[in-house]
mmCIF file of C-alpha atoms and ligand atoms in Angstrom:
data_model
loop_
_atom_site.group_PDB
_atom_site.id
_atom_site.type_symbol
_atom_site.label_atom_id
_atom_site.label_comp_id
_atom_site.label_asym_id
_atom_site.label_seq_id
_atom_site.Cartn_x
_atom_site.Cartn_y
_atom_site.Cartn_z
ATOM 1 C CA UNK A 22 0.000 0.000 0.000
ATOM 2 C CA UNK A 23 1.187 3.508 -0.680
ATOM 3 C CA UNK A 24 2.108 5.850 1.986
ATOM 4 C CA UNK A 25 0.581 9.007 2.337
ATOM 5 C CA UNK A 26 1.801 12.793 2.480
ATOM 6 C CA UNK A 27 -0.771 15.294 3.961
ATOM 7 C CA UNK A 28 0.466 18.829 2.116
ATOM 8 C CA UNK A 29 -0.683 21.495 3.953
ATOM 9 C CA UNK A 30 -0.788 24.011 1.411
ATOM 10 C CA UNK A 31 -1.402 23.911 -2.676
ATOM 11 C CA UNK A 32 2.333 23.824 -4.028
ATOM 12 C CA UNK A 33 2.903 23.937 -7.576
ATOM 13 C CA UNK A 34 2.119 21.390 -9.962
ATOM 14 C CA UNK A 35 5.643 19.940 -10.258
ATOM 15 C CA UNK A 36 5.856 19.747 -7.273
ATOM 16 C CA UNK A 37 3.174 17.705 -6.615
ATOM 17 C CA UNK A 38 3.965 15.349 -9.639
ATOM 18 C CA UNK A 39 7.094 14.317 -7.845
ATOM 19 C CA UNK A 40 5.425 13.072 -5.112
ATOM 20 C CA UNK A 41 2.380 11.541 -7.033
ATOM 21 C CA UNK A 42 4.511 9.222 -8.458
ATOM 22 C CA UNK A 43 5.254 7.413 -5.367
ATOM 23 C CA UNK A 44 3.238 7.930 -2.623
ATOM 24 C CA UNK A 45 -0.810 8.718 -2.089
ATOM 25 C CA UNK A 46 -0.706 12.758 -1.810
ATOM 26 C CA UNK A 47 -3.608 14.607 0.302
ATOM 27 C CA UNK A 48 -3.416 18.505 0.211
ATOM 28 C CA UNK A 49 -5.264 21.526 1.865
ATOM 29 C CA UNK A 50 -6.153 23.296 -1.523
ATOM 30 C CA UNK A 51 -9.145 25.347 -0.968
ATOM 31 C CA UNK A 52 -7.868 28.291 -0.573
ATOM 32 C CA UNK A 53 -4.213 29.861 -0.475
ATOM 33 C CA UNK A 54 -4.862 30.163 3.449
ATOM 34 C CA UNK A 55 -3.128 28.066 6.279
ATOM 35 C CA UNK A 56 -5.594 24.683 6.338
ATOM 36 C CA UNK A 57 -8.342 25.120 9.063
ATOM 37 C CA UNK A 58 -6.919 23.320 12.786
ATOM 38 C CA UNK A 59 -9.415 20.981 12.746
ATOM 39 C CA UNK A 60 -8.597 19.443 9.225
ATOM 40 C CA UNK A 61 -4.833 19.392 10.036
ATOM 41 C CA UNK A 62 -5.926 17.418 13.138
ATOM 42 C CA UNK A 63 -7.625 15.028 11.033
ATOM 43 C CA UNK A 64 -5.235 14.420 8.308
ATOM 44 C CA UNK A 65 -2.297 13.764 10.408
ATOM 45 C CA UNK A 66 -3.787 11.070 11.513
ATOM 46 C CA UNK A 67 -3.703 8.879 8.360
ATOM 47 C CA UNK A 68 -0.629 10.648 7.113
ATOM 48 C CA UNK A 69 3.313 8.962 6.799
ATOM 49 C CA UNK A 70 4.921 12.273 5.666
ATOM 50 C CA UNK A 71 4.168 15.860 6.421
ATOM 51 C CA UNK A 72 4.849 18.631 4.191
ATOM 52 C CA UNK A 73 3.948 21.918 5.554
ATOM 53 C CA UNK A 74 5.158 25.933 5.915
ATOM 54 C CA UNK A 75 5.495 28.116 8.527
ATOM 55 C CA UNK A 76 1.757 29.093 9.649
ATOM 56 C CA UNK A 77 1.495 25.216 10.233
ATOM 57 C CA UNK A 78 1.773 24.874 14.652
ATOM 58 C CA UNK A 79 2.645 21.455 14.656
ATOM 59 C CA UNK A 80 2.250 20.705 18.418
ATOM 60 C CA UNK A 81 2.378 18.453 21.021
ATOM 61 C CA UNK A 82 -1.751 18.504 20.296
ATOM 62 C CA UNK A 83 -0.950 17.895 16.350
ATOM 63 C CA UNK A 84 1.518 15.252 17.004
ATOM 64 C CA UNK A 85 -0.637 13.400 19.483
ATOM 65 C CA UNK A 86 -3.045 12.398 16.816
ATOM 66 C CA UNK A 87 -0.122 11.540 14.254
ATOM 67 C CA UNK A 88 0.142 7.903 14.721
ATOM 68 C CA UNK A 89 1.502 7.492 11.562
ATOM 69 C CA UNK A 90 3.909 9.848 10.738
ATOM 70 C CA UNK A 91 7.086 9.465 10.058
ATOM 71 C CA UNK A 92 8.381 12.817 8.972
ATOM 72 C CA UNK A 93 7.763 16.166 8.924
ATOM 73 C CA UNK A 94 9.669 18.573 6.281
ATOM 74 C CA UNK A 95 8.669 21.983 7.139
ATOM 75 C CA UNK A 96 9.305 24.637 3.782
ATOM 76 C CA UNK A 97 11.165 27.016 5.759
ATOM 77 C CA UNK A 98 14.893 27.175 7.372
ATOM 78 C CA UNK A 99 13.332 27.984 10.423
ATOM 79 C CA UNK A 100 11.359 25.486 12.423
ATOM 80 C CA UNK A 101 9.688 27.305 15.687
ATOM 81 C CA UNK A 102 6.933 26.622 14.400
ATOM 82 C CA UNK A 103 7.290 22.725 15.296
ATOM 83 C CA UNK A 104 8.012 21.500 18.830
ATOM 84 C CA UNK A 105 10.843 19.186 17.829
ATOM 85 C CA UNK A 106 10.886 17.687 21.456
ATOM 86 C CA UNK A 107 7.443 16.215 21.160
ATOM 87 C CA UNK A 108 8.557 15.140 17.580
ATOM 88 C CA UNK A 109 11.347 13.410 18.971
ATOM 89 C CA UNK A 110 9.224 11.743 22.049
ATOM 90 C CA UNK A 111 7.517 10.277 18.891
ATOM 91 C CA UNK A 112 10.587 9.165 16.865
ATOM 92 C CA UNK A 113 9.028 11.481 14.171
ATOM 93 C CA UNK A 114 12.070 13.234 11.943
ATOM 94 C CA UNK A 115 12.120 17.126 11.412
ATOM 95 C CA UNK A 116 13.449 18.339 7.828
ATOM 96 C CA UNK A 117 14.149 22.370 7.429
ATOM 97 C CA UNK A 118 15.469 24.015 4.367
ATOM 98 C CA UNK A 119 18.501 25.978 4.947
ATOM 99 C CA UNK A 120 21.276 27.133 2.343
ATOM 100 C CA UNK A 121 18.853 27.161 -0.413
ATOM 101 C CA UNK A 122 17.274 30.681 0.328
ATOM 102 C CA UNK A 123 20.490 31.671 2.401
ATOM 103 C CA UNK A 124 21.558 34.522 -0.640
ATOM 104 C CA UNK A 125 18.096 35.466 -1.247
ATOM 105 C CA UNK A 126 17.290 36.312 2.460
ATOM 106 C CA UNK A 127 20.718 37.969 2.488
ATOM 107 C CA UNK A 128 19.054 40.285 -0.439
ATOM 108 C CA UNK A 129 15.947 41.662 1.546
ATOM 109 C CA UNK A 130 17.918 41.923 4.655
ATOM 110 C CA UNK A 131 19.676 44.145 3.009
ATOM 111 C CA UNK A 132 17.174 46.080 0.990
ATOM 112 C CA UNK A 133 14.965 46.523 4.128
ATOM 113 C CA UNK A 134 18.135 48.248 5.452
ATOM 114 C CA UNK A 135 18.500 50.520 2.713
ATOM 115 C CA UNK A 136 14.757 51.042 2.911
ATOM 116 C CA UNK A 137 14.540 52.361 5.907
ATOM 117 C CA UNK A 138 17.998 54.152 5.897
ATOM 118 C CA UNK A 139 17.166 56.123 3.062
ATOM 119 C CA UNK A 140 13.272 56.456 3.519
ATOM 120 C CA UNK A 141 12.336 54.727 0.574
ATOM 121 C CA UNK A 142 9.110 53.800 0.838
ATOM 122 C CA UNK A 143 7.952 57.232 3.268
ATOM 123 C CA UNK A 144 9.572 59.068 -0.183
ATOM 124 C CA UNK A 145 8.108 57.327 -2.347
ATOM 125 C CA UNK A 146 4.139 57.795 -0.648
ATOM 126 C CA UNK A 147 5.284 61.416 -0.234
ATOM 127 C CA UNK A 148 5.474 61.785 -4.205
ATOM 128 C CA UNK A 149 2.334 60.215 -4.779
ATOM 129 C CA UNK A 150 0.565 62.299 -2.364
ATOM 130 C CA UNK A 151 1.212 65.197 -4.187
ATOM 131 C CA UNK A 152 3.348 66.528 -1.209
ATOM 132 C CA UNK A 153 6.083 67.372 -3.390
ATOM 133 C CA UNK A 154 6.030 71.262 -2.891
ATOM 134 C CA UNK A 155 9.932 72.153 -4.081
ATOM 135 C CA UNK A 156 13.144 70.359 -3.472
ATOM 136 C CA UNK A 157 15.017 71.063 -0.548
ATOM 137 C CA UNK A 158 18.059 70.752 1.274
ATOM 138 C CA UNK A 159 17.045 69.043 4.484
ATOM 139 C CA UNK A 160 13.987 66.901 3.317
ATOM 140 C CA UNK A 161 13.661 63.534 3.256
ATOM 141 C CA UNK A 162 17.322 62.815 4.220
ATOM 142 C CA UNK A 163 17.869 59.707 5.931
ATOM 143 C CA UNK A 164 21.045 58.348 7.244
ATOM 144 C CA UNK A 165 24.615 56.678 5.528
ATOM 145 C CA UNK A 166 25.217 53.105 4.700
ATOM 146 C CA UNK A 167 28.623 53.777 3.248
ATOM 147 C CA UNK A 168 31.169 53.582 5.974
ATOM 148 C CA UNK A 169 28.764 52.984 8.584
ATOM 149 C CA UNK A 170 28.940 50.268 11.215
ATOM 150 C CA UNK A 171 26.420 46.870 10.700
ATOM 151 C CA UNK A 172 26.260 44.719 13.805
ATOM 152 C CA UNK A 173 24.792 41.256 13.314
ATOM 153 C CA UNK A 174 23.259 38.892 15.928
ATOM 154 C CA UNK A 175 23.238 35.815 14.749
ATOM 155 C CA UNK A 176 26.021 35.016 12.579
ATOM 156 C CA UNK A 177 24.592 31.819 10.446
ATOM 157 C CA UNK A 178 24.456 31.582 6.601
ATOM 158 C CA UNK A 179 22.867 34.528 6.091
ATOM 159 C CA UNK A 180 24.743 36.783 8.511
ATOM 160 C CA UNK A 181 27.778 35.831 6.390
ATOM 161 C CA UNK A 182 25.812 36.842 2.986
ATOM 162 C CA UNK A 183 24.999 39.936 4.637
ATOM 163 C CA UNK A 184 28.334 40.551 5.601
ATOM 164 C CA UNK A 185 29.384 39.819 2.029
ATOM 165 C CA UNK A 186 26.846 42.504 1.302
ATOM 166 C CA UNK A 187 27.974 44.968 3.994
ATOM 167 C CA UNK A 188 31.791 44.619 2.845
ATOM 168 C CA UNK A 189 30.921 46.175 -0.888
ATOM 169 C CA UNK A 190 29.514 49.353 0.911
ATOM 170 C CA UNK A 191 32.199 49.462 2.953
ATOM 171 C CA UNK A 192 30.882 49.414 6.556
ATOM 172 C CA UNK A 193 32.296 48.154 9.247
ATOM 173 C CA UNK A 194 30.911 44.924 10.654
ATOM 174 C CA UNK A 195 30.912 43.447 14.268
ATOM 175 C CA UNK A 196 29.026 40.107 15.206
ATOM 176 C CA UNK A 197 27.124 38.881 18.253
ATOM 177 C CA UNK A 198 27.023 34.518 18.201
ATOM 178 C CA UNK A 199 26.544 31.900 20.826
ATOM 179 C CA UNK A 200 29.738 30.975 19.703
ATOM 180 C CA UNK A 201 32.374 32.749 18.616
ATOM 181 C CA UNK A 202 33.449 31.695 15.093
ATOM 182 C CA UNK A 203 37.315 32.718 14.775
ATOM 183 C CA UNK A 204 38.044 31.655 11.335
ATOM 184 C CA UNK A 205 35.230 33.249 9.783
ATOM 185 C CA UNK A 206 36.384 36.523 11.763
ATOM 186 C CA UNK A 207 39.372 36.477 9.936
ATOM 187 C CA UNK A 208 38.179 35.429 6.707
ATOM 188 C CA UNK A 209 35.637 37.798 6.599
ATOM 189 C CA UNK A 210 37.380 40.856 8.573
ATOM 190 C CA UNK A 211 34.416 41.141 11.018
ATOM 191 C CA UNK A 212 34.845 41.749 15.019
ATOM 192 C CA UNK A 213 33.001 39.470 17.866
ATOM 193 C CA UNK A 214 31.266 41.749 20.179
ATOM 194 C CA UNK A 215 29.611 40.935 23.863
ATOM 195 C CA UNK A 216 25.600 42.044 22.844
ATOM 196 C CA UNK A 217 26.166 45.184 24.885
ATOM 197 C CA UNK A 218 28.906 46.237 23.174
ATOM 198 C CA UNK A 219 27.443 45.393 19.620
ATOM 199 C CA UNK A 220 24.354 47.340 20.357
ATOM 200 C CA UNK A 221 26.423 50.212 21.348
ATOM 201 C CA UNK A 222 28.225 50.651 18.893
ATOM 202 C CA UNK A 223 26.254 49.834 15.817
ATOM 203 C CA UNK A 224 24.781 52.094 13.187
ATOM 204 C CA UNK A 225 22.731 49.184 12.150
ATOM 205 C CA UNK A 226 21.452 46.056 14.309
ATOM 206 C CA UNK A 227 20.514 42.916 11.572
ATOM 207 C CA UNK A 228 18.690 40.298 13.903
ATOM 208 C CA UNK A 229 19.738 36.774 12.392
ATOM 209 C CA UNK A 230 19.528 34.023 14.584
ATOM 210 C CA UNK A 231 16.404 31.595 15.091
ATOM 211 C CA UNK A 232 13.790 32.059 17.560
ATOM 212 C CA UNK A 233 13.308 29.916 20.677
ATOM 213 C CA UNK A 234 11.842 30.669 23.985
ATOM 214 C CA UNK A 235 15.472 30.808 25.192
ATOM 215 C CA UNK A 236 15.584 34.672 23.556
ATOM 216 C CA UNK A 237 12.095 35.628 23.289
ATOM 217 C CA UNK A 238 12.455 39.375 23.306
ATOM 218 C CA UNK A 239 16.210 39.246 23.014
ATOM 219 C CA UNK A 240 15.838 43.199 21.860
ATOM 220 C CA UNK A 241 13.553 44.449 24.707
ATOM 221 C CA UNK A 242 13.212 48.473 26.413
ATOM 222 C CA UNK A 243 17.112 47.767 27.726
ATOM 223 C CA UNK A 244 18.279 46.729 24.948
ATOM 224 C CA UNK A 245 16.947 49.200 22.527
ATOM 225 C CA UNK A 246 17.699 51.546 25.045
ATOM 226 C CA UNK A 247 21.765 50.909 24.749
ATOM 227 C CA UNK A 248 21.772 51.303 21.244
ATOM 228 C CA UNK A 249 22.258 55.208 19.225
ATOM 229 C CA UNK A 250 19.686 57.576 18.959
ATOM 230 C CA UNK A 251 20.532 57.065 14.749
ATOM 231 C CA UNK A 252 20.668 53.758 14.790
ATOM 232 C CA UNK A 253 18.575 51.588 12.533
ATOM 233 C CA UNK A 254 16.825 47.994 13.853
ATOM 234 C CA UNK A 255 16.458 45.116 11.241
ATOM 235 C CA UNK A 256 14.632 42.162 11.603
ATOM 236 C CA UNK A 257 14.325 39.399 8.811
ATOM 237 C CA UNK A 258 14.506 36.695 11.521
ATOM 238 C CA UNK A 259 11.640 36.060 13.477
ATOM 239 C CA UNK A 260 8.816 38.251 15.223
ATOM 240 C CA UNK A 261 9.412 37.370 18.942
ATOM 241 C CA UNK A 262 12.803 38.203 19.230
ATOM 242 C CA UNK A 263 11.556 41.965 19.700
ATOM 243 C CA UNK A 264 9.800 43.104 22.141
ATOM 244 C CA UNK A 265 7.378 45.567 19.814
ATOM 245 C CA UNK A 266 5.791 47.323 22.028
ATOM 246 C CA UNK A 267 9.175 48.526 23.823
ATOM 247 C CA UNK A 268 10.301 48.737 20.325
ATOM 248 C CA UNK A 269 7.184 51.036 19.272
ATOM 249 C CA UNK A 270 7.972 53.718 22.095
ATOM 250 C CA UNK A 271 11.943 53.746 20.989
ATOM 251 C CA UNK A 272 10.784 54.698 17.925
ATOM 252 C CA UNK A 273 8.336 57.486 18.959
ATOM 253 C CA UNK A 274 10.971 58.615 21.461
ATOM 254 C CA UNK A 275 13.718 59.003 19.123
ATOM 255 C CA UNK A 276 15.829 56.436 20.624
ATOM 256 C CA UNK A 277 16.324 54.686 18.064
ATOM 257 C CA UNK A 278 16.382 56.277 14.429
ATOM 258 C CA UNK A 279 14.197 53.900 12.617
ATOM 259 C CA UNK A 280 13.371 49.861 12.203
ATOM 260 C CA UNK A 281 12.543 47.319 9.153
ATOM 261 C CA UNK A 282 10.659 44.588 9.856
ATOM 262 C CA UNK A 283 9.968 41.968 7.770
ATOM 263 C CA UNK A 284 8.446 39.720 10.939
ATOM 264 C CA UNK A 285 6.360 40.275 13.622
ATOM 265 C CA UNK A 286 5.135 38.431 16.651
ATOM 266 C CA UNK A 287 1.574 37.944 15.596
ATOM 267 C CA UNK A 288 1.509 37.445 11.299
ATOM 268 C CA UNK A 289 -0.253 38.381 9.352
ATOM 269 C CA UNK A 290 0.547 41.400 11.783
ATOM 270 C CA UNK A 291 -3.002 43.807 12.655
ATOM 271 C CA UNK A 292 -3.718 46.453 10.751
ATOM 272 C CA UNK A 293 -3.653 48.274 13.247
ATOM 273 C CA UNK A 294 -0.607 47.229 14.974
ATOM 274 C CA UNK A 295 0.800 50.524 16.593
ATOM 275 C CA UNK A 296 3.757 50.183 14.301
ATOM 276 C CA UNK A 297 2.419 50.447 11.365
ATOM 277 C CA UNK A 298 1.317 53.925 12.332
ATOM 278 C CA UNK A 299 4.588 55.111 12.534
ATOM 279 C CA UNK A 300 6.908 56.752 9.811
ATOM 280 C CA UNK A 301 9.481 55.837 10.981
ATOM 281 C CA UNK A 302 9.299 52.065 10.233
ATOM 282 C CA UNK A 303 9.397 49.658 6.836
ATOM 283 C CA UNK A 304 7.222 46.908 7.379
ATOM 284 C CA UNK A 305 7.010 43.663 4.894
ATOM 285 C CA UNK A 306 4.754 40.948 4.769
ATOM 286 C CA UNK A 307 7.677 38.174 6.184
ATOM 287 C CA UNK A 308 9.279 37.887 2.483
ATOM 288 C CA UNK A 309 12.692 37.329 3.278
ATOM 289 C CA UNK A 310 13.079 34.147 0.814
ATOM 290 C CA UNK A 311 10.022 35.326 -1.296
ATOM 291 C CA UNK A 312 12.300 35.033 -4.808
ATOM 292 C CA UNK A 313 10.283 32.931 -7.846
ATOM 293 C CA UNK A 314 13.534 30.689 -7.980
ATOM 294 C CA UNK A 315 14.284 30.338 -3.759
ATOM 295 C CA UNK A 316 10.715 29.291 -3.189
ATOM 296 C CA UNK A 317 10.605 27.002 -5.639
ATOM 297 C CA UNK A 318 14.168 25.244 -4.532
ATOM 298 C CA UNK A 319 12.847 25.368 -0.864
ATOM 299 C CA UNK A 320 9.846 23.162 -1.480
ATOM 300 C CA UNK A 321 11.873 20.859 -3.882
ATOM 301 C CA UNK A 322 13.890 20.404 -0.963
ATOM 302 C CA UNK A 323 11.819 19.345 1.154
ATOM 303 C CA UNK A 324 9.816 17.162 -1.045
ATOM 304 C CA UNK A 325 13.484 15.263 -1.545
ATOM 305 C CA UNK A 326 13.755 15.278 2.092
ATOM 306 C CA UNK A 327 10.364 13.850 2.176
ATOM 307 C CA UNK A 328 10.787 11.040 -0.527
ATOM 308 C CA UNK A 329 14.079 10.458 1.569
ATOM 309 C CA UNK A 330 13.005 9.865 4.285
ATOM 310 C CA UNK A 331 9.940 7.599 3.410
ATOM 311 C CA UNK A 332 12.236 5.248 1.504
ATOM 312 C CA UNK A 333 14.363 4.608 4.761
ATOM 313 C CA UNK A 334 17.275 6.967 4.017
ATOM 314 C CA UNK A 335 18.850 10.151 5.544
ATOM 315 C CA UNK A 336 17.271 12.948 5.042
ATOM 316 C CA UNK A 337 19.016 15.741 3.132
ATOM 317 C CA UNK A 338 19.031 18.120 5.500
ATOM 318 C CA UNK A 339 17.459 17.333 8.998
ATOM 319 C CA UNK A 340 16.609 18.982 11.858
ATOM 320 C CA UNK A 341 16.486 16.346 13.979
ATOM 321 C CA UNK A 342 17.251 12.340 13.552
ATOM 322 C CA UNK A 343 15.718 10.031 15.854
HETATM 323 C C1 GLV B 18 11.335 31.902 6.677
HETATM 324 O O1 GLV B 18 11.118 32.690 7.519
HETATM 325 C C2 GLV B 18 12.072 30.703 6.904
HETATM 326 O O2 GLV B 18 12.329 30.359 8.058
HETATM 327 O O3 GLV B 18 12.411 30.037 5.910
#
C-alpha cells in the first residue's frame, strides 16, 4: 500500500507530480490560506509524511493524533513553528530548508536596510501624495550606509551573505554569536562583540539568529535603550525576538532612528498594529526568501527530504534524527 503525504498548502504542480509518483498525496487546496486546525488534526492522523510551511503549529496537540507519521519537512529554514521535542518523544524526523534561500534572504535583509535608511518607501508615498512642494536641502534625508557600522546577531548563513553585502559598501561589521566563530572573523574581517557592546556601537542592528523561547524578546526596552539615537533595527529573523511594544515607544521617542521589519510576533501582523502607524518604520509581509527561484528550490527540498526519508534513508538536510 502507498504511503501518504498530507500537504498542507497547494504547491505547484511539479511539485506535486514528484510526489504523485510514489506515494498517495492529500493537500489543503481550498484556498491559499493556512488549512483550518481541525482538518490538520484530522489528516495527520492517516498521514506517513508531512509537508507543511510556517503558519502550520505542529504541536504536542498535532503530534498526538499523528500515529503514523514518520516525517515532517517543514518549507522554511526555520522550524519554531514545530516542537521538535514532542517530535522526537515520537521518533518522528524534522526536515528544514537551509542554504537554499540563504543569498536570497541575504538580499531583503539588506534592501529593508536601505529602505529604511534612506526612507524609501515614506519618499516614495510622499510623491504620490502630491506633497512634493519644491526640493530642498534638508527633506527627506535619511542616514549613511557607506562607511557605517552593521552589527549582526546571529552570525549563520545569512549573517555571512549579509556581511558579504555589507563589505561592498564598505561598513564596518561586528558580530554577536553563541559561539564565537574565529576563522570566519578572519576570513571575513568582522569583530566578535559581547551584545552590549554590539548594540552600542552599531549604526545598524541585523537580527539573524532563530527564535526559541530561550531569547524571546532578546531586543527588549534595555536593549533598545543601549543602542544610538541614529541607529537603525532590522529584523528578517523572526517576530518574537523583539519586544514591539518597547520597540514602538523607541521609535516614537527618538531612541532609536528607525526599524525594518519583515516579521512580527503575531503574522499576518493587525492592521492596526501601533507600528504600522509610525513613519518611521518599513514593514514587509515576512518575504525574506520570497524570490520565484528560492521558493521554488525550498519546497523541492523538502519534497526530496520527504521522498528520503519515506524510503528509509537520511534525510538531506534534517533537523532532527531520531
Ligand atoms: C522563513 O522565515 C524561513 O524560516 O524560511
Amino acid at each position: 500500500m502507498k504511503q501518504t503525504i498530507y500537504i498542507t498548502r497547494l504547491l505547484p504542480k511539479e511539485i506535486i507530480a514528484k510526489l504523485s509518483e510514489q506515494f498517495h498525496v492529500r493537500m489543503w487546496e481550498e484556498e491559499d490560506i493556512p488549512v483550518p486546525r481541525d482538518i490538520l488534526l484530522k489528516e495527520v492522523e492517516e498521514a506517513d509524511g508531512l509537508l507543511c510551511l510556517l503558519t502550520e503549529q505542529i504541536d504536542e496537540q498535532v503530534l498526538e493524533k499523528a500515529n503514523r507519521l514518520k516525517v515532517i519537512c517543514n518549507i522554511a529554514v526555520g522550524y519554531n513553528n514545530i516542537d521538535i521535542h514532542a517530535a522526537a518523544r515520537k521518533g518522528i524526523i524534522v526536515t528544514n530548508t537551509p542554504g537554499v534561500l540563504t543569498e536570497t534572504t541575504a538580499d531583503l535583509t539588506f534592501a529593508l536596510l536601505m529602505a529604511a535608511a534612506r526612507k524609501v518607501v515614506g519618499a516614495s508615498d510622499f510623491l504620490r501624495s502630491g506633497e512634493w512642494g519644491a526640493w530642498s536641502l534638508m527633506q527627506l534625508t535619511g542616514q549613511d550606509i557607506h562607511g557605517a557600522t552593521l552589527g549582526i546577531i546571529g552570525l549563520g548563513r545569512i549573517g555571512e551573505a549579509l556581511v558579504k553585502r555589507a563589505k561592498g559598501f564598505d561598513m564596518q561589521v561586528l558580530y554577536h554569536n553563541r559561539s564565537r566563530k574565529q576563522e570566519i572573523e578572519r576570513e571575513l574581517g568582522i569583530h566578535y562583540r559581547e551584545l552590549k557592546d554590539l548594540l552600542q556601537q552599531s549604526d545598524y542592528v541585523c537580527l539573524l539568529l532563530p527564535y526559541s523561547p530561550e531569547v524571546h524578546h532578546l531586543i527588549g526596552k534595555k536593549e533598545l535603550s543601549l543602542m544610538k539615537s541614529n541607529a537603525i533595527l532590522i529584523n528578517t529573523a523572526r517576530g518574537g525576538l523583539v519586544d514591539e511594544d518597547a520597540l514602538y515607544h523607541a521609535l516614537v521617542n527618538g531612541e532609536i532612528w528607525s526599524a525594518g521589519l519583515d516579521v512580527f510576533e503575531q503574522e499576518p501582523v493587525p492592521v492596526d498594529h501601533p507600528l504600522l502607524t509610525l513613519p518611521n518604520v518599513v514593514t514587509l509581509p515576512h518575504i525574506g526568501s520570497a524570490s520565484v527561484k528560492t521558493r521554488m528550490r525550498m519546497a523541492l527540498l523538502a519534497v526530496d527530504n520527504m521522498v528520503k526519508v519515506l524510503n528509509g534513508d537520511e534525510p538531506i538536510t534534517p533537523v532532527l534524527i531520531v
